[in-house]
Coordinates of C-alpha atoms in Angstrom, one line a residue:
X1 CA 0.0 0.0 0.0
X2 CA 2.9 2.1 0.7
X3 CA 4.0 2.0 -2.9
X4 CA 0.9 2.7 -4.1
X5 CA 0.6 5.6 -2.2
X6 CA 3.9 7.2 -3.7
X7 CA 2.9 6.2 -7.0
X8 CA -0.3 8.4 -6.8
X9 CA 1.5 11.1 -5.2
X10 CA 3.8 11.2 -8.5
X11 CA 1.2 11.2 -10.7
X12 CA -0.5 13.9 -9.3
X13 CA 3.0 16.0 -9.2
X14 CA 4.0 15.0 -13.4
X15 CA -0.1 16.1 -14.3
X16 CA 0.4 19.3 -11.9
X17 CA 3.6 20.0 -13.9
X18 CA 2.2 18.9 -17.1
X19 CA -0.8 21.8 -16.4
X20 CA 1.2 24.4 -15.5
X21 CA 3.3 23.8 -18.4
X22 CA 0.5 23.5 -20.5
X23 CA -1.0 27.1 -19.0
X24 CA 2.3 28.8 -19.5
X25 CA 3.0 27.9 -23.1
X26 CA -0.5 29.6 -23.7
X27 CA 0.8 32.9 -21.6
X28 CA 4.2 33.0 -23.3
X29 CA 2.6 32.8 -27.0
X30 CA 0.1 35.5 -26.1
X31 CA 3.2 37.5 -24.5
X32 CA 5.1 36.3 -27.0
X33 CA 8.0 35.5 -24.2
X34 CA 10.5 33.9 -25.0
X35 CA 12.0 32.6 -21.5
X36 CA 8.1 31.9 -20.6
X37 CA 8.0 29.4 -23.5
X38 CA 11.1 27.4 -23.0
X39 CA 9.9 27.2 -19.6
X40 CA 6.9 25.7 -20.5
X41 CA 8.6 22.9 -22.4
X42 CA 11.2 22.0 -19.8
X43 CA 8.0 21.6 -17.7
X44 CA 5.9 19.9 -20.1
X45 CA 8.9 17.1 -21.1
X46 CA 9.9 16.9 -17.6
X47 CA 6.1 15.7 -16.6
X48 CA 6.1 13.5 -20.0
X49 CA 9.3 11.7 -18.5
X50 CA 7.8 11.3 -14.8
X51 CA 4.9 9.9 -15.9
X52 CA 6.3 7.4 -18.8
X53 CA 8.7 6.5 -15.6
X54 CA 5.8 5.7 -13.1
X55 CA 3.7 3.8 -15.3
X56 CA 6.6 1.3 -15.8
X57 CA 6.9 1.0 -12.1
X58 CA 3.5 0.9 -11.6
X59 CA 3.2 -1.8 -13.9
X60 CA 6.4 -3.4 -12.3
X61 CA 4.7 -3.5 -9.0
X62 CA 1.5 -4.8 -10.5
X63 CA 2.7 -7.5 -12.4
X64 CA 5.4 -8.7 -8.8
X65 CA 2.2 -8.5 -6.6
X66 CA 0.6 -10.7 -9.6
X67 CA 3.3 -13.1 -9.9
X68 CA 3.2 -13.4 -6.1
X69 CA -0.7 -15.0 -6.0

């Protein structure tokens, strides 16, 4: 349960970055800021990578605690 507890916490954490990327590539185009944008992207790859890397411990933990029956 403990794992699954972390797991959920991370999700939550990549889609919160994943918004506020999302929100501040729309701000930087209409501001047409440069630094704004690139920001965006760090954010918005960086929450791509966390979440590719929990669902293949997610699944990990799944198919153990399967395996385990």
């Amino acid at each position: 349960m403990n794992k699954t507890k972390w797991l959920f916490l991370g999700f939550i954490l990549s889609f919160l970055c994943l918004v506020s990327g999302i929100g501040l590539l729309f701000v930087g185009a209409l501001g047409q800021n440069e630094a704004m944008l690139l920001t965006a992207l760090y954010l918005i790859v960086i929450g791509s990578c966390m979440d590719a890397i929990l669902v293949i411990v997610g699944l990990r933990i799944y198919l153990k605690a399967r395996v385990e029956k």
